[in-house]
PDB file of C-alpha atoms in Angstrom:
ATOM      1  CA  UNK A 744      88.955  94.181 119.160  1.00 37.00           C
ATOM      2  CA  UNK A 745      89.762  90.533 119.547  1.00 37.00           C
ATOM      3  CA  UNK A 746      92.075  89.311 122.293  1.00 37.00           C
ATOM      4  CA  UNK A 747      95.386  88.009 121.595  1.00 38.00           C
ATOM      5  CA  UNK A 748      95.216  84.706 121.966  1.00 38.00           C
ATOM      6  CA  UNK A 749      91.798  84.727 119.760  1.00 46.00           C
ATOM      7  CA  UNK A 750      94.370  86.192 117.050  1.00 48.00           C
ATOM      8  CA  UNK A 751      94.952  84.333 113.906  1.00 51.00           C
ATOM      9  CA  UNK A 752      98.832  82.555 113.445  1.00 55.00           C
ATOM     10  CA  UNK A 753     100.100  83.278 109.751  1.00 61.00           C
ATOM     11  CA  UNK A 754     101.746  79.246 108.780  1.00 67.00           C
ATOM     12  CA  UNK A 755     104.378  78.735 107.123  1.00 68.00           C
ATOM     13  CA  UNK A 756     101.895  77.607 103.786  1.00 75.00           C
ATOM     14  CA  UNK A 757     100.642  81.584 104.107  1.00 72.00           C
ATOM     15  CA  UNK A 758     103.196  83.040 104.394  1.00 69.00           C
ATOM     16  CA  UNK A 759     105.278  81.130 101.581  1.00 73.00           C
ATOM     17  CA  UNK A 760     101.769  82.219  99.649  1.00 76.00           C
ATOM     18  CA  UNK A 761     102.467  85.923 100.761  1.00 73.00           C
ATOM     19  CA  UNK A 762     105.862  85.912  98.848  1.00 73.00           C
ATOM     20  CA  UNK A 763     104.212  85.708  95.439  1.00 78.00           C
ATOM     21  CA  UNK A 764     100.710  87.469  96.010  1.00 82.00           C
ATOM     22  CA  UNK A 765     101.782  91.006  97.482  1.00 83.00           C
ATOM     23  CA  UNK A 766      97.692  91.715  98.281  1.00 83.00           C
ATOM     24  CA  UNK A 767      97.875  88.710 100.373  1.00 80.00           C
ATOM     25  CA  UNK A 768     100.762  89.320 102.214  1.00 83.00           C
ATOM     26  CA  UNK A 769      99.522  92.981 103.559  1.00 87.00           C
ATOM     27  CA  UNK A 770      95.617  91.677 103.995  1.00 85.00           C
ATOM     28  CA  UNK A 771      97.139  88.805 105.563  1.00 80.00           C
ATOM     29  CA  UNK A 772     100.133  90.405 107.604  1.00 82.00           C
ATOM     30  CA  UNK A 773      97.612  93.826 109.021  1.00 88.00           C
ATOM     31  CA  UNK A 774      94.825  91.163 109.911  1.00 86.00           C
ATOM     32  CA  UNK A 775      96.953  89.261 111.792  1.00 78.00           C
ATOM     33  CA  UNK A 776      98.618  92.177 113.684  1.00 81.00           C
ATOM     34  CA  UNK A 777      94.959  94.066 113.688  1.00 84.00           C
ATOM     35  CA  UNK A 778      94.095  92.888 117.444  1.00 80.00           C
ATOM     36  CA  UNK A 779      97.398  93.387 118.955  1.00 81.00           C
ATOM     37  CA  UNK A 780      98.672  96.595 117.160  1.00 81.00           C
ATOM     38  CA  UNK A 781      98.059  99.288 119.383  1.00 79.00           C
ATOM     39  CA  UNK A 782     100.124  97.241 121.916  1.00 80.00           C
ATOM     40  CA  UNK A 783     102.829  96.531 119.453  1.00 75.00           C
ATOM     41  CA  UNK A 784     103.812 100.282 118.910  1.00 77.00           C
ATOM     42  CA  UNK A 785     102.455 101.499 122.284  1.00 78.00           C
ATOM     43  CA  UNK A 786      99.649 103.017 120.778  1.00 87.00           C
ATOM     44  CA  UNK A 787      96.992 105.208 123.390  1.00 91.00           C
ATOM     45  CA  UNK A 788      93.965 108.273 122.857  1.00 95.00           C
ATOM     46  CA  UNK A 789      95.449 110.431 124.642  1.00 94.00           C
ATOM     47  CA  UNK A 790      97.131 113.548 125.470  1.00 93.00           C
ATOM     48  CA  UNK A 791     100.776 111.659 124.831  1.00 90.00           C
ATOM     49  CA  UNK A 792     100.109 110.436 121.510  1.00 94.00           C
ATOM     50  CA  UNK A 793      97.875 113.160 120.392  1.00 97.00           C
ATOM     51  CA  UNK A 794     100.634 115.052 121.298  1.00 95.00           C
ATOM     52  CA  UNK A 795     102.569 113.210 119.029  1.00 94.00           C
ATOM     53  CA  UNK A 796     100.347 113.050 115.980  1.00 97.00           C
ATOM     54  CA  UNK A 797      99.406 116.907 115.784  1.00 98.00           C
ATOM     55  CA  UNK A 798     103.172 117.577 116.143  1.00 97.00           C
ATOM     56  CA  UNK A 799     103.567 115.098 112.943  1.00 97.00           C
ATOM     57  CA  UNK A 800     101.378 116.704 110.880  1.00 98.00           C
ATOM     58  CA  UNK A 801     101.788 120.557 111.770  1.00 98.00           C
ATOM     59  CA  UNK A 802     105.688 120.099 111.350  1.00 97.00           C
ATOM     60  CA  UNK A 803     105.002 118.984 107.621  1.00 98.00           C
ATOM     61  CA  UNK A 804     101.378 120.195 107.143  1.00 98.00           C
ATOM     62  CA  UNK A 805     101.319 123.522 109.787  1.00 98.00           C
ATOM     63  CA  UNK A 806      98.308 124.871 111.937  1.00 97.00           C
ATOM     64  CA  UNK A 807      95.947 127.214 109.562  1.00 94.00           C
ATOM     65  CA  UNK A 808      92.883 126.127 108.283  1.00 94.00           C
ATOM     66  CA  UNK A 809      91.699 123.422 111.151  1.00 98.00           C
ATOM     67  CA  UNK A 810      89.523 121.985 111.251  1.00 98.00           C
ATOM     68  CA  UNK A 811      89.332 120.412 108.021  1.00 98.00           C
ATOM     69  CA  UNK A 812      85.578 119.811 107.155  1.00 98.00           C
ATOM     70  CA  UNK A 813      85.948 116.116 105.672  1.00 98.00           C
ATOM     71  CA  UNK A 814      88.826 113.877 105.918  1.00 98.00           C
ATOM     72  CA  UNK A 815      90.329 110.393 104.511  1.00 98.00           C
ATOM     73  CA  UNK A 816      92.808 107.855 105.892  1.00 98.00           C
ATOM     74  CA  UNK A 817      94.072 105.587 103.796  1.00 98.00           C
ATOM     75  CA  UNK A 818      95.611 102.610 105.350  1.00 97.00           C
ATOM     76  CA  UNK A 819      94.634 103.386 108.352  1.00 98.00           C
ATOM     77  CA  UNK A 820      95.221 100.598 110.469  1.00 96.00           C
ATOM     78  CA  UNK A 821      93.544 101.063 114.004  1.00 96.00           C
ATOM     79  CA  UNK A 822      92.762 104.990 113.403  1.00 97.00           C
ATOM     80  CA  UNK A 823      96.107 106.092 115.644  1.00 97.00           C
ATOM     81  CA  UNK A 824      96.548 108.547 113.179  1.00 98.00           C
ATOM     82  CA  UNK A 825      92.820 110.026 112.916  1.00 98.00           C
ATOM     83  CA  UNK A 826      91.310 109.382 115.831  1.00 98.00           C
ATOM     84  CA  UNK A 827      94.490 111.030 117.860  1.00 98.00           C
ATOM     85  CA  UNK A 828      94.366 114.191 114.936  1.00 98.00           C
ATOM     86  CA  UNK A 829      90.801 114.886 115.423  1.00 98.00           C
ATOM     87  CA  UNK A 830      90.822 114.411 119.418  1.00 98.00           C
ATOM     88  CA  UNK A 831      93.138 117.646 118.198  1.00 98.00           C
ATOM     89  CA  UNK A 832      91.061 119.593 116.824  1.00 98.00           C
ATOM     90  CA  UNK A 833      92.525 118.803 113.262  1.00 98.00           C
ATOM     91  CA  UNK A 834      89.157 117.702 111.732  1.00 98.00           C
ATOM     92  CA  UNK A 835      85.477 117.112 111.904  1.00 97.00           C
ATOM     93  CA  UNK A 836      83.895 114.362 109.709  1.00 98.00           C
ATOM     94  CA  UNK A 837      86.526 111.561 110.074  1.00 98.00           C
ATOM     95  CA  UNK A 838      86.629 108.532 106.566  1.00 98.00           C
ATOM     96  CA  UNK A 839      89.370 105.523 107.265  1.00 98.00           C
ATOM     97  CA  UNK A 840      90.365 102.986 105.029  1.00 98.00           C
ATOM     98  CA  UNK A 841      92.240 100.123 105.021  1.00 97.00           C
ATOM     99  CA  UNK A 842      92.994  97.005 102.800  1.00 95.00           C
ATOM    100  CA  UNK A 843      92.742  94.452 105.886  1.00 95.00           C
ATOM    101  CA  UNK A 844      88.999  94.158 107.235  1.00 95.00           C
ATOM    102  CA  UNK A 845      90.648  93.521 110.421  1.00 94.00           C
ATOM    103  CA  UNK A 846      91.905  96.762 110.518  1.00 96.00           C
ATOM    104  CA  UNK A 847      89.129  98.947 109.676  1.00 97.00           C
ATOM    105  CA  UNK A 848      86.758  97.354 112.264  1.00 96.00           C
ATOM    106  CA  UNK A 849      89.703  97.463 114.889  1.00 95.00           C
ATOM    107  CA  UNK A 850      89.432 101.653 113.890  1.00 97.00           C
ATOM    108  CA  UNK A 851      85.751 101.906 113.984  1.00 97.00           C
ATOM    109  CA  UNK A 852      85.857  99.743 117.569  1.00 96.00           C
ATOM    110  CA  UNK A 853      88.060 102.549 119.174  1.00 96.00           C
ATOM    111  CA  UNK A 854      86.616 105.278 117.071  1.00 97.00           C
ATOM    112  CA  UNK A 855      83.617 104.093 119.189  1.00 96.00           C
ATOM    113  CA  UNK A 856      85.020 103.720 122.923  1.00 96.00           C
ATOM    114  CA  UNK A 857      85.987 107.257 121.961  1.00 97.00           C
ATOM    115  CA  UNK A 858      82.852 108.541 121.350  1.00 95.00           C
ATOM    116  CA  UNK A 859      83.003 109.435 116.951  1.00 92.00           C
ATOM    117  CA  UNK A 860      81.156 108.694 114.265  1.00 87.00           C
ATOM    118  CA  UNK A 861      83.819 107.151 111.902  1.00 95.00           C
ATOM    119  CA  UNK A 862      82.774 105.511 108.345  1.00 97.00           C
ATOM    120  CA  UNK A 863      85.506 103.073 108.118  1.00 97.00           C
ATOM    121  CA  UNK A 864      85.808 100.758 104.292  1.00 98.00           C
ATOM    122  CA  UNK A 865      87.516  98.244 103.375  1.00 98.00           C
ATOM    123  CA  UNK A 866      89.648  99.704 100.259  1.00 97.00           C
ATOM    124  CA  UNK A 867      92.805  99.508  97.968  1.00 97.00           C
ATOM    125  CA  UNK A 868      94.407 103.267  97.842  1.00 98.00           C
ATOM    126  CA  UNK A 869      95.442 102.394  94.174  1.00 98.00           C
ATOM    127  CA  UNK A 870      91.416 102.515  93.362  1.00 98.00           C
ATOM    128  CA  UNK A 871      89.998 104.941  95.990  1.00 98.00           C
ATOM    129  CA  UNK A 872      86.060 103.921  96.276  1.00 98.00           C
ATOM    130  CA  UNK A 873      84.964 107.388  96.591  1.00 98.00           C
ATOM    131  CA  UNK A 874      83.855 110.524  94.259  1.00 98.00           C
ATOM    132  CA  UNK A 875      86.021 113.530  92.887  1.00 98.00           C
ATOM    133  CA  UNK A 876      86.443 115.865  94.925  1.00 98.00           C
ATOM    134  CA  UNK A 877      85.388 114.497  97.793  1.00 98.00           C
ATOM    135  CA  UNK A 878      87.563 115.418 101.030  1.00 98.00           C
ATOM    136  CA  UNK A 879      89.199 118.356 101.927  1.00 98.00           C
ATOM    137  CA  UNK A 880      91.643 116.608 103.563  1.00 98.00           C
ATOM    138  CA  UNK A 881      93.737 113.198 103.245  1.00 99.00           C
ATOM    139  CA  UNK A 882      95.970 111.626 105.508  1.00 99.00           C
ATOM    140  CA  UNK A 883      98.537 108.689 106.686  1.00 98.00           C
ATOM    141  CA  UNK A 884     100.661 107.550 108.353  1.00 98.00           C
ATOM    142  CA  UNK A 885     103.479 104.518 107.237  1.00 96.00           C
ATOM    143  CA  UNK A 886     101.514 103.871 105.025  1.00 98.00           C
ATOM    144  CA  UNK A 887     102.809 104.780 101.384  1.00 98.00           C
ATOM    145  CA  UNK A 888     105.806 102.076 101.210  1.00 97.00           C
ATOM    146  CA  UNK A 889     103.400  99.687 101.894  1.00 96.00           C
ATOM    147  CA  UNK A 890     101.885 100.716  97.873  1.00 97.00           C
ATOM    148  CA  UNK A 891     102.899  98.793  95.304  1.00 95.00           C
ATOM    149  CA  UNK A 892     102.537 101.631  92.872  1.00 98.00           C
ATOM    150  CA  UNK A 893     103.232 105.365  94.973  1.00 98.00           C
ATOM    151  CA  UNK A 894     102.454 107.520  92.430  1.00 98.00           C
ATOM    152  CA  UNK A 895      99.297 105.792  91.419  1.00 98.00           C
ATOM    153  CA  UNK A 896      98.210 105.852  95.070  1.00 98.00           C
ATOM    154  CA  UNK A 897      99.137 109.717  94.772  1.00 98.00           C
ATOM    155  CA  UNK A 898      96.697 110.295  91.675  1.00 98.00           C
ATOM    156  CA  UNK A 899      93.877 108.777  93.493  1.00 98.00           C
ATOM    157  CA  UNK A 900      94.488 111.361  96.702  1.00 98.00           C
ATOM    158  CA  UNK A 901      94.227 113.980  94.518  1.00 98.00           C
ATOM    159  CA  UNK A 902      91.238 112.626  93.030  1.00 98.00           C
ATOM    160  CA  UNK A 903      89.471 112.442  95.538  1.00 98.00           C
ATOM    161  CA  UNK A 904      90.268 115.878  97.138  1.00 98.00           C
ATOM    162  CA  UNK A 905      88.490 119.302  96.455  1.00 98.00           C
ATOM    163  CA  UNK A 906      90.398 121.430  94.430  1.00 98.00           C
ATOM    164  CA  UNK A 907      93.237 123.257  97.088  1.00 98.00           C
ATOM    165  CA  UNK A 908      92.130 120.217  99.233  1.00 98.00           C
ATOM    166  CA  UNK A 909      95.131 118.712 101.531  1.00 98.00           C
ATOM    167  CA  UNK A 910      96.998 115.489 101.394  1.00 98.00           C
ATOM    168  CA  UNK A 911      99.451 114.701 104.545  1.00 98.00           C
ATOM    169  CA  UNK A 912     101.468 111.774 104.927  1.00 98.00           C
ATOM    170  CA  UNK A 913     103.792 111.293 107.934  1.00 98.00           C
ATOM    171  CA  UNK A 914     105.855 109.298 109.426  1.00 97.00           C
ATOM    172  CA  UNK A 915     107.224 107.166 106.048  1.00 98.00           C
ATOM    173  CA  UNK A 916     111.015 105.458 106.630  1.00 98.00           C
ATOM    174  CA  UNK A 917     114.189 106.661 104.407  1.00 98.00           C
ATOM    175  CA  UNK A 918     116.207 104.877 102.746  1.00 96.00           C
ATOM    176  CA  UNK A 919     119.202 105.757 104.820  1.00 96.00           C
ATOM    177  CA  UNK A 920     116.864 105.513 107.700  1.00 95.00           C
ATOM    178  CA  UNK A 921     115.595 102.348 106.847  1.00 95.00           C
ATOM    179  CA  UNK A 922     118.735 100.270 106.245  1.00 96.00           C
ATOM    180  CA  UNK A 923     120.397 101.311 110.085  1.00 96.00           C
ATOM    181  CA  UNK A 924     116.202 100.652 111.293  1.00 94.00           C
ATOM    182  CA  UNK A 925     116.936  97.195 110.731  1.00 93.00           C
ATOM    183  CA  UNK A 926     120.027  96.398 111.640  1.00 96.00           C
ATOM    184  CA  UNK A 927     119.530  97.437 115.257  1.00 97.00           C
ATOM    185  CA  UNK A 928     116.766  95.740 115.117  1.00 94.00           C
ATOM    186  CA  UNK A 929     117.993  92.288 114.241  1.00 94.00           C
ATOM    187  CA  UNK A 930     120.613  92.855 116.628  1.00 97.00           C
ATOM    188  CA  UNK A 931     118.477  93.786 119.546  1.00 97.00           C
ATOM    189  CA  UNK A 932     115.771  90.700 118.985  1.00 95.00           C
ATOM    190  CA  UNK A 933     119.596  88.374 118.457  1.00 97.00           C
ATOM    191  CA  UNK A 934     120.539  89.396 121.883  1.00 98.00           C
ATOM    192  CA  UNK A 935     117.547  89.540 123.630  1.00 97.00           C
ATOM    193  CA  UNK A 936     116.771  86.663 122.753  1.00 97.00           C
ATOM    194  CA  UNK A 937     119.543  84.639 123.027  1.00 97.00           C
ATOM    195  CA  UNK A 938     120.620  86.498 126.621  1.00 97.00           C
ATOM    196  CA  UNK A 939     117.225  85.301 128.155  1.00 97.00           C
ATOM    197  CA  UNK A 940     118.086  81.667 127.390  1.00 97.00           C
ATOM    198  CA  UNK A 941     119.713  81.912 130.605  1.00 97.00           C
ATOM    199  CA  UNK A 942     118.425  80.652 133.366  1.00 96.00           C
ATOM    200  CA  UNK A 943     118.960  83.716 135.439  1.00 97.00           C
ATOM    201  CA  UNK A 944     116.721  85.413 132.931  1.00 96.00           C
ATOM    202  CA  UNK A 945     114.417  82.830 131.703  1.00 95.00           C
ATOM    203  CA  UNK A 946     111.738  84.667 133.641  1.00 96.00           C
ATOM    204  CA  UNK A 947     112.289  87.330 130.926  1.00 97.00           C
ATOM    205  CA  UNK A 948     112.147  85.045 127.333  1.00 96.00           C
ATOM    206  CA  UNK A 949     108.943  84.957 125.804  1.00 93.00           C
ATOM    207  CA  UNK A 950     107.632  81.087 125.723  1.00 93.00           C
ATOM    208  CA  UNK A 951     109.141  79.778 122.412  1.00 92.00           C
ATOM    209  CA  UNK A 952     105.733  79.313 120.585  1.00 89.00           C
ATOM    210  CA  UNK A 953     105.303  83.943 120.716  1.00 88.00           C
ATOM    211  CA  UNK A 954     108.738  84.149 119.594  1.00 90.00           C
ATOM    212  CA  UNK A 955     108.463  81.996 116.420  1.00 87.00           C
ATOM    213  CA  UNK A 956     105.381  83.854 115.491  1.00 79.00           C
ATOM    214  CA  UNK A 957     107.035  87.006 115.949  1.00 81.00           C
ATOM    215  CA  UNK A 958     109.667  85.477 113.354  1.00 82.00           C
ATOM    216  CA  UNK A 959     106.644  84.916 111.130  1.00 76.00           C
ATOM    217  CA  UNK A 960     105.555  88.437 111.294  1.00 75.00           C
ATOM    218  CA  UNK A 961     108.935  89.525 110.799  1.00 75.00           C
ATOM    219  CA  UNK A 962     108.659  87.719 107.352  1.00 75.00           C
ATOM    220  CA  UNK A 963     105.323  88.922 106.490  1.00 77.00           C
ATOM    221  CA  UNK A 964     106.729  91.885 107.497  1.00 80.00           C
ATOM    222  CA  UNK A 965     109.378  92.089 104.541  1.00 76.00           C
ATOM    223  CA  UNK A 966     106.865  91.180 102.450  1.00 81.00           C
ATOM    224  CA  UNK A 967     104.678  94.182 103.021  1.00 90.00           C
ATOM    225  CA  UNK A 968     107.635  96.936 103.414  1.00 92.00           C
ATOM    226  CA  UNK A 969     107.798  97.806  99.898  1.00 95.00           C
ATOM    227  CA  UNK A 970     109.583 100.954  99.673  1.00 97.00           C
ATOM    228  CA  UNK A 971     111.806 103.235 101.160  1.00 97.00           C
ATOM    229  CA  UNK A 972     112.105 106.738 100.175  1.00 98.00           C
ATOM    230  CA  UNK A 973     114.786 109.778  99.380  1.00 97.00           C
ATOM    231  CA  UNK A 974     113.030 112.663 100.429  1.00 97.00           C
ATOM    232  CA  UNK A 975     113.330 115.101  96.856  1.00 97.00           C
ATOM    233  CA  UNK A 976     112.284 111.757  94.999  1.00 98.00           C
ATOM    234  CA  UNK A 977     109.285 111.236  96.980  1.00 98.00           C
ATOM    235  CA  UNK A 978     108.630 114.994  96.018  1.00 98.00           C
ATOM    236  CA  UNK A 979     108.860 114.759  92.573  1.00 98.00           C
ATOM    237  CA  UNK A 980     106.492 111.808  92.635  1.00 98.00           C
ATOM    238  CA  UNK A 981     104.140 113.248  94.047  1.00 98.00           C
ATOM    239  CA  UNK A 982     104.385 116.242  91.614  1.00 98.00           C
ATOM    240  CA  UNK A 983     104.434 113.851  88.416  1.00 98.00           C
ATOM    241  CA  UNK A 984     101.559 112.731  90.028  1.00 98.00           C
ATOM    242  CA  UNK A 985      99.739 116.144  89.969  1.00 98.00           C
ATOM    243  CA  UNK A 986      99.877 118.157  93.144  1.00 98.00           C
ATOM    244  CA  UNK A 987     101.278 121.514  93.937  1.00 98.00           C
ATOM    245  CA  UNK A 988     102.854 123.050  96.844  1.00 98.00           C
ATOM    246  CA  UNK A 989     104.607 119.549  97.986  1.00 98.00           C
ATOM    247  CA  UNK A 990     107.014 120.093 100.982  1.00 98.00           C
ATOM    248  CA  UNK A 991     108.811 117.179 102.515  1.00 98.00           C
ATOM    249  CA  UNK A 992     109.887 117.217 106.173  1.00 97.00           C
ATOM    250  CA  UNK A 993     112.496 114.464 108.068  1.00 97.00           C
ATOM    251  CA  UNK A 994     112.419 113.839 111.409  1.00 97.00           C
ATOM    252  CA  UNK A 995     114.494 111.307 113.764  1.00 97.00           C
ATOM    253  CA  UNK A 996     117.772 110.510 113.779  1.00 97.00           C
ATOM    254  CA  UNK A 997     118.900 109.556 117.042  1.00 97.00           C
ATOM    255  CA  UNK A 998     115.376 109.138 118.439  1.00 97.00           C
ATOM    256  CA  UNK A 999     115.241 106.443 116.175  1.00 97.00           C
ATOM    257  CA  UNK A1000     118.679 104.454 116.795  1.00 97.00           C
ATOM    258  CA  UNK A1001     117.067 104.603 120.132  1.00 96.00           C
ATOM    259  CA  UNK A1002     113.315 104.092 119.476  1.00 94.00           C
ATOM    260  CA  UNK A1003     113.906 100.536 117.479  1.00 95.00           C
ATOM    261  CA  UNK A1004     115.452  98.927 120.216  1.00 96.00           C
ATOM    262  CA  UNK A1005     113.113  99.848 122.258  1.00 95.00           C
ATOM    263  CA  UNK A1006     110.701  98.513 120.413  1.00 90.00           C
ATOM    264  CA  UNK A1007     111.880  95.417 118.790  1.00 93.00           C
ATOM    265  CA  UNK A1008     112.944  94.634 122.870  1.00 95.00           C
ATOM    266  CA  UNK A1009     109.264  94.947 123.413  1.00 91.00           C
ATOM    267  CA  UNK A1010     108.529  92.666 121.167  1.00 87.00           C
ATOM    268  CA  UNK A1011     110.732  90.078 122.718  1.00 92.00           C
ATOM    269  CA  UNK A1012     109.956  90.153 126.587  1.00 95.00           C
ATOM    270  CA  UNK A1013     106.879  89.065 128.338  1.00 93.00           C
ATOM    271  CA  UNK A1014     104.523  92.081 128.026  1.00 85.00           C
ATOM    272  CA  UNK A1015     104.460  91.781 132.449  1.00 91.00           C
ATOM    273  CA  UNK A1016     107.487  92.594 133.036  1.00 93.00           C
ATOM    274  CA  UNK A1017     107.234  95.926 131.446  1.00 92.00           C
ATOM    275  CA  UNK A1018     104.875  98.666 133.172  1.00 87.00           C
ATOM    276  CA  UNK A1019     104.075 101.965 132.635  1.00 85.00           C
ATOM    277  CA  UNK A1020     107.173 103.108 134.320  1.00 91.00           C
ATOM    278  CA  UNK A1021     109.303 101.766 131.615  1.00 92.00           C
ATOM    279  CA  UNK A1022     106.747 102.867 129.261  1.00 85.00           C
ATOM    280  CA  UNK A1023     107.399 107.059 130.352  1.00 88.00           C
ATOM    281  CA  UNK A1024     110.979 106.176 130.303  1.00 93.00           C
ATOM    282  CA  UNK A1025     110.923 104.912 126.516  1.00 92.00           C
ATOM    283  CA  UNK A1026     108.626 108.346 125.436  1.00 88.00           C
ATOM    284  CA  UNK A1027     110.447 110.833 127.162  1.00 93.00           C
ATOM    285  CA  UNK A1028     114.047 109.485 126.082  1.00 96.00           C
ATOM    286  CA  UNK A1029     112.532 109.977 122.205  1.00 93.00           C
ATOM    287  CA  UNK A1030     111.302 113.385 123.412  1.00 93.00           C
ATOM    288  CA  UNK A1031     114.989 114.035 124.446  1.00 96.00           C
ATOM    289  CA  UNK A1032     116.542 112.640 121.464  1.00 97.00           C
ATOM    290  CA  UNK A1033     114.244 114.370 119.123  1.00 95.00           C
ATOM    291  CA  UNK A1034     114.984 118.002 120.249  1.00 95.00           C
ATOM    292  CA  UNK A1035     118.863 117.238 119.819  1.00 97.00           C
ATOM    293  CA  UNK A1036     117.687 116.111 116.308  1.00 97.00           C
ATOM    294  CA  UNK A1037     115.919 119.079 115.387  1.00 94.00           C
ATOM    295  CA  UNK A1038     119.474 120.763 116.686  1.00 96.00           C
ATOM    296  CA  UNK A1039     121.532 118.954 114.518  1.00 96.00           C
ATOM    297  CA  UNK A1040     118.444 119.079 111.159  1.00 94.00           C
ATOM    298  CA  UNK A1041     121.131 122.549 110.315  1.00 94.00           C
ATOM    299  CA  UNK A1042     123.934 120.384 109.691  1.00 96.00           C
ATOM    300  CA  UNK A1043     122.864 116.567 109.239  1.00 96.00           C
ATOM    301  CA  UNK A1044     121.105 115.793 105.554  1.00 95.00           C
ATOM    302  CA  UNK A1045     117.539 115.655 105.407  1.00 94.00           C
ATOM    303  CA  UNK A1046     118.305 112.073 103.552  1.00 93.00           C
ATOM    304  CA  UNK A1047     119.804 111.065 106.967  1.00 96.00           C
ATOM    305  CA  UNK A1048     116.827 110.755 109.493  1.00 97.00           C
ATOM    306  CA  UNK A1049     114.287 108.380 109.385  1.00 97.00           C
ATOM    307  CA  UNK A1050     111.005 109.838 108.828  1.00 96.00           C
ATOM    308  CA  UNK A1051     109.893 111.428 106.214  1.00 98.00           C
ATOM    309  CA  UNK A1052     106.399 113.081 105.674  1.00 98.00           C
ATOM    310  CA  UNK A1053     104.833 115.409 102.874  1.00 98.00           C
ATOM    311  CA  UNK A1054     102.154 117.103 101.427  1.00 98.00           C
ATOM    312  CA  UNK A1055     100.598 118.634  98.267  1.00 98.00           C
ATOM    313  CA  UNK A1056      97.754 119.929  97.454  1.00 98.00           C
ATOM    314  CA  UNK A1057      95.077 119.778  94.727  1.00 98.00           C
ATOM    315  CA  UNK A1058      95.008 121.785  92.040  1.00 96.00           C
TER     316      UNK A1058
END
């Protein structure tokens, strides 16, 4: 994987062009993010992230039928979901795709480091380069909100699934959850970048060039994030595409209210200021609030939660 020093920067001209070409925006943004994506989102391939990925999967699809024989991930990024689910024993043979060549290469390198043989292809989720009835499982994590035609993507998932095969898409933003998260993130960014201008806190301020680069990334992120979802509407979209046994689950309410400011703060300050202790504090705080959210789910409407996951079966 390339180092952060080798990471190509998006110029103002590229960002401007991307506003008018969503596929270009998707490739540009995710290629740009590939080398530092795991660091940005605190992604690892150990007990912490294996547990997270497995819990997201079982919350929507249960743990029956493991291991699935042949799995495909759409919009796999650096391989977070597939590789951690493979470590959890969810599937045997794993394939990953992404529209970004940089992400595909990062996923393949991560797999090699873990000792896995994972096939990776550059592919558009709206037109998957696989034969009908090829996979037992299709998965994705935080991906369909990037896809222009979500119903077409569901049709493609169902086409490449064998009869009775299952798709599992996790971690998609709800309308209300995204509304709150973005505003919390913007406030945290504004507060952190302004407070660290004080002389006493100058060591906590990233170089201005890095802050400018993050701002360009945020501008592109606004281009590539195309959708937020209402759980019931999302379920109807999958059903209309031909899925059966469609189900949605929502997660993260107070956990998201903490998680997004934490992620934004981490992006705004120098990495060396935040060590292992901070990472564990953030993770354990998220776990505790997730427990609170499960209790609240009995009285709080599902559309108010941040994440929605969906599963369905091919006929």
